[in-house]
Amino acid sequence: MATESNKPGVIVVGGGVAGIQASLDLAEMGHQVYLVEASTSIGGNMAKLDKTFPTNDCAMCMISPKLVECARHPNIDIRTMTEIVDLKGEAGNFDAVLRTRPRYIDPAKCVGCGICAQKCPKKIVDTYNEGLSQRKAAYIEYPQAIPLIYAIDPNECIYLQKGKCRACEKFCEQKAINFDQQPVEETIRAGSIVLALGYKLYDPLKVGEYGYGRYPNVVTSLEFERMLSASGPSQGHVVRPSDDKAPKRIAWIQCVGSRDVSRDRGFCSSVCCMYAVKQAMVMKEHDKELQPTFFFMDLRAQGRGFDAFCQRAVDEAGLRMMRSMISQVSVDPQTNNLVIEYLEPGSKQRTEEEFDLVVLSVGMDVRPEARQLMKLLNVETNEFGFCEHPFGEAVATSREGIYACGALQGPKDIPETVAQASAAAAGAIKYLETPKQTETRSAEVKPVAVSTDKEPRIGVFVCHCGINIASIVDVDKVAEEALKLPHVVHTEHLLFTCSTDSMKRIQEAIKEKHLNRVVVSACSPRTHEKLFQSTLKEAGLNPYFFEQANIRDQCSWVHQKLPAQATEKAMSLVSRAVARAAQLEPLEEHYVKVQNQALVVGGGVAGMSAALTFAEQGIPTTIVEKTDKLGGFALNLPRTLQGGSPRALALKLETQVKGHPLVDVLTNADLVNLKGSVANFTGVIEHAGETKELNFGAAVIASGGIEYRPTEYLYGENDAVITQVELSKKLEEDPGFASSLSTVAMIQCIGSRNDDNPLCSRVCCSAAVRNALAVKERNPNAQVLILYRDVRTFGLMESYYTKAREQNVLFARFEADSPPQLKQVDGGLELSFLDITSGRNVRFRPQVLALSAGIRPEPSAKKLSQVLKLPQTAEGHFLEAHVKLRPLDFSTSGLFLAGVAHSPQFTEEAITQGRGAAIRALSVLTKSELLTSSIVAEVNPDLCAACLTCVRACPFGVPRVTKDRVAEIDIAACHGCGVCVSECPGKAITLHHYTDKQLMSNVVGCA
C-alpha cells in the first residue's frame, strides 16, 4: 500500500556520487527523499577509485563524509537492494512500486561485526575488487559501506542453494540471520524521480585483440584502480597477476570500447585519457623506477587544468606519450610479458616493445538494469542507450517529472556529474510542494557544554585508513605513546575512523570513558573535521572539543620511504593535537536570521537559469548584469553541433526572466561592494548612476566570458580571416555563403593551450566540426581542412567527428612548436604546414580561414573577485571550493558559482551549472534561521584603544567603532579569518578556537 503522506517526496534511483548529491540537495530543502540502490550499499563506482586528479585526494576519503551525511539525514530514506518495478501516474503524483530483495540478515539486529563472513565457508569472486580477490557469500561490499549491514548472496550461499550449512546462523550472537526473508514490495508516492544509475565498464572480452581474459597481465583500468587502492586486493602494492612481481614497464591503451564504430561504440567515454594519466602519476609515486607509456589517438584533456596535469605527468612521472592506435597485444609465453607493435608518430617504421603490464582504458557503458528501467519508465534513449534530453535541459528526459543525471545521460567526469545532480534536484522540486521555511535550530542536536574548569579527559583515535597510513606509520606505537600524554585516558586505533561503525565506537568511548575531548589522528580536517564534529555533537559533546591530527597527508603520504621517521612525526603531531585539545573551550553556536532573497551576478544563460530556479521556489531574486541586455555570449551562437540554438534559448530565458514577478533585472549595473556573510549579505550596486543597497541570503556568481580576439594569422588585417563564431553567423544569416566557397581552412587552439592561456577552451573542436558539416551540407564539393593539435569531440559529440570524416572533411595535425604558417599570395591566402601523418609539407589556399578562438573569462571578473574576496585561477576563472565534489560552491559560505565564470563550457553545461548552483543556494534560502560558525573574533573593550587598525585591516569590513569609542565585531558577519587579531597592536581581539594559548600549545605540544 502507498506510504501515508500528503506531501509526495522524490525517488532518487542510484546510490553513486550523482544520487548522493541529488539526495542531499533535496533533503537540505526539507523534501523527503527515497534513495533507491540495487546493490547492498551506496557509493557506486567512486567507492572503488584510488585517488582523483588533480588534487590527489583519496576518493574514498572524499566521498565517505557524504555517505555518512546521507545516512544521518532525517529526510533521506536509504533503500538498498531495491529497484522500481512499476510506475503509474504523472508528474507531481507518481505511484512507484519498489521491490526490495531479501538480505537474509535482519537490518535491525545486525551490528556489522562480521562474524557471519568469518564463519561462512563459501568463497566467491569479490566484485568490489573487480574479481581480483575473493569474498564470502556473507559479505559487505567494503569496510566503510553505508549501511554497514551484511548480506547473504543467495546465488552462492550453500544453504540457500543446497539446503545445508547455516554456519552463519549458528555463530551470529545477535540472531540476525533470517533465511525466511522474502522480497517485499511497497508503493511510494512521489512528485518526481531522479535517475542517477551511473555506469558500468564496457566488457573488454569483446575486444579480443588485446588479450584480456587470455593474458593474465592485461587488466582493465578499474582493476588497476583496485590494485592501487590501499583497500584493494594487494593493499596498494601493484603486482602482476601472473607472478606477483612489481611491474616496471606499464602501457596504458586508450579507447578500448570507445570511438569504435565497428562495434557500435561511436562515442568517446570522456574520462579515460585523464584517469590513465592519473594512474601513471600515482603509480610513479608507488615506484620511482616505473617506466609508463601512454598510447592514444587524441588527448582528451578538455577540463580546466587537465593539460597542465598531463604535462606534469610527462615532466614528473616520465610518462611517455605515444600517439598511436594499437591494433593488438601479443604475449611472450616464457615470461608472460606483453608485446605491443606500433608506429611512432611521423614514422612508417613498426616498433615492437615489451611491457610487464598492460592497462586497458575501458570506456563507459549503460548498465543493463538502467536500460530496463528506462524502458519500464517510458524514457527515450539514444542509439547508444544513454538517456535523451531536449536541448537546453540537459537533465530532463522525454517524460515529464523524470530527470536523469551523471553517466546515465552520457559519459562525464565527476564534477560534471555532481553539477548535473544538483541541476536534476532543481528540476525535481518543480513538482513538489514548497516546504515551509525550516529552522535549523529545531533539527540540531543540543550539545552538552563542558565547563572549562573540568579536568580534560582526552580520547585519541588513530586511523589506519586501510593501509594509507598503517603501511607506513606504526599506528600501534602512535596509540601506545599517545596514552602516556597528559590528560589522555583512552586510545585505540581503527581501520577507518570515518566509517559508521568507527564513529559509533567513538561515541561509545565518549560515554564509557567520560571523555570530554576527542583527538582523531587520520587524514585531512579539510574533508573530515565537520563529520567528526557532528559525531561529538550526537554524543552530547560540544563539537569544538574536537581536534584532528593529519598523519596521512603530512606523514604517510609525504614520507613513504621513511616509515620510522614518519611514525616519529605522527607521534609529534598527535602530541601537539592533544596539547591543543586540552586548551579547547566550548563555543556557543549562533543562529542568524536568513534574508530570503537571492542575488545573481551575470545575466547570461547560467545567471538567468539560476534566477528562474530561485523564483520558481518563491525566492525574490535580483539579476545584476553589467551590459545593457540579458543573454550573454550565447546571443552570438546561432547553432550547436547537435542542432540546438543557444541564441533562441537565451532569448526564451530572457522572456521568462522578465516576465516573472519575483525577478528584478538591473542592466548596466555592477556589484561594487559586499558586506556580511551567509544568510545576511548586503551588496552595494551601481545602477543608472546611483548606488543602492540590497540585502540577500545567498548569491550565484555567473559573470560569464568572452571570445578571445586573435592577433594571429592576419586576423583584423584580411577580411578572409574570421573566427568560428563569425563563420557561424555568416552560415546562418546567408544561406548562399557556403555555396560560394570552394576551399575553407580552420585552425584550432587559437588563444588556447599556449603560454598566455594554458587551458583548453573545450568548445572549439565541436564548433569547427559543426561549421565544417554546415559547409559540406550546402556545398558537398567544397574542400574543408581542419588543422588541429587534438580533436576534442568528447562524449557523444564523437559521432559528429566521424560524420565529418565520412563527408571528406580533411583533418591534419600539427605540433604546438610547429604551427601552420599563413601568408598573402596574389591577393589571397596561402597556408603551409607539415602533415605529420605523411611527413610532407603541404600548401593550401583557402578562400576563408576560420580561427577557433578560445574562451576567456569576463575581464570584469578580476574586479568582482576583489569585491567578493574570492580566489581566481591563474587564467582568471573563479576557483571552486573543491574541484570534484563541490564544483558549484565557493569556500565562502553563501556564494555559489556557475557558467564560464567557472571554466570554458557549452551552453547546456552553463545552464546546468546555473540551476545546480541555485539549488545549492536554496539550502540556505529555504530556512528562516541558519547555524553559523562559532569561530569568530571578539573584542575586549578594556584593551581596545579605538585605533581603527581592525577596521582598516578587515577584508570584509566587519569591525566598527561604537559611540563608546571601542571596536565592535558583529559575530553574524565575521568570517573568522583572524586578520584583525594579527593586526591589533593592543592584543584586544581574540579569535575563538584559535587563541594564543591554543595555538602555542599546538606548536610546542606536550613537551
PDB file of C-alpha atoms in Angstrom, residues 18-19 24 54 153 158 178 219 278 314 481 483 553 569 572 576 626 671 718 802 821 951 1005 1007:
ATOM      1  CA  ALA A  18      25.193  11.682  -8.506  1.00  0.00           C
ATOM      2  CA  GLY A  19      22.407  10.075  -6.494  1.00  0.00           C
ATOM      3  CA  LEU A  24      21.425  15.751  -0.127  1.00  0.00           C
ATOM      4  CA  PRO A  54      44.402  16.958  -9.902  1.00  0.00           C
ATOM      5  CA  ASP A 153      24.362 -13.780  -1.635  1.00  0.00           C
ATOM      6  CA  ILE A 158      25.421 -23.165   0.379  1.00  0.00           C
ATOM      7  CA  ASN A 178      16.865 -14.920   8.763  1.00  0.00           C
ATOM      8  CA  VAL A 219      43.963  -5.673 -16.809  1.00  0.00           C
ATOM      9  CA  LYS A 278      46.364   9.969 -13.181  1.00  0.00           C
ATOM     10  CA  VAL A 314      55.398  13.931 -18.586  1.00  0.00           C
ATOM     11  CA  GLU A 481      52.624   6.599  23.057  1.00  0.00           C
ATOM     12  CA  LEU A 483      48.268   7.081  26.146  1.00  0.00           C
ATOM     13  CA  ASP A 553      48.852  13.801   4.145  1.00  0.00           C
ATOM     14  CA  LYS A 569      56.426  12.723  13.153  1.00  0.00           C
ATOM     15  CA  SER A 572      54.740  14.562  17.413  1.00  0.00           C
ATOM     16  CA  ARG A 576      50.562  18.727  19.610  1.00  0.00           C
ATOM     17  CA  LYS A 626      26.886  44.817 -16.447  1.00  0.00           C
ATOM     18  CA  LEU A 671      28.151  44.941  -7.719  1.00  0.00           C
ATOM     19  CA  ASN A 718      42.469  40.365 -44.049  1.00  0.00           C
ATOM     20  CA  THR A 802      33.062  10.545 -37.513  1.00  0.00           C
ATOM     21  CA  GLN A 821      52.150  29.420 -41.393  1.00  0.00           C
ATOM     22  CA  VAL A 951      38.517  48.494  10.742  1.00  0.00           C
ATOM     23  CA  GLY A1005      52.987  20.035  22.085  1.00  0.00           C
ATOM     24  CA  ALA A1007      56.774  18.767  25.869  1.00  0.00           C
TER      25      ALA A1007
END
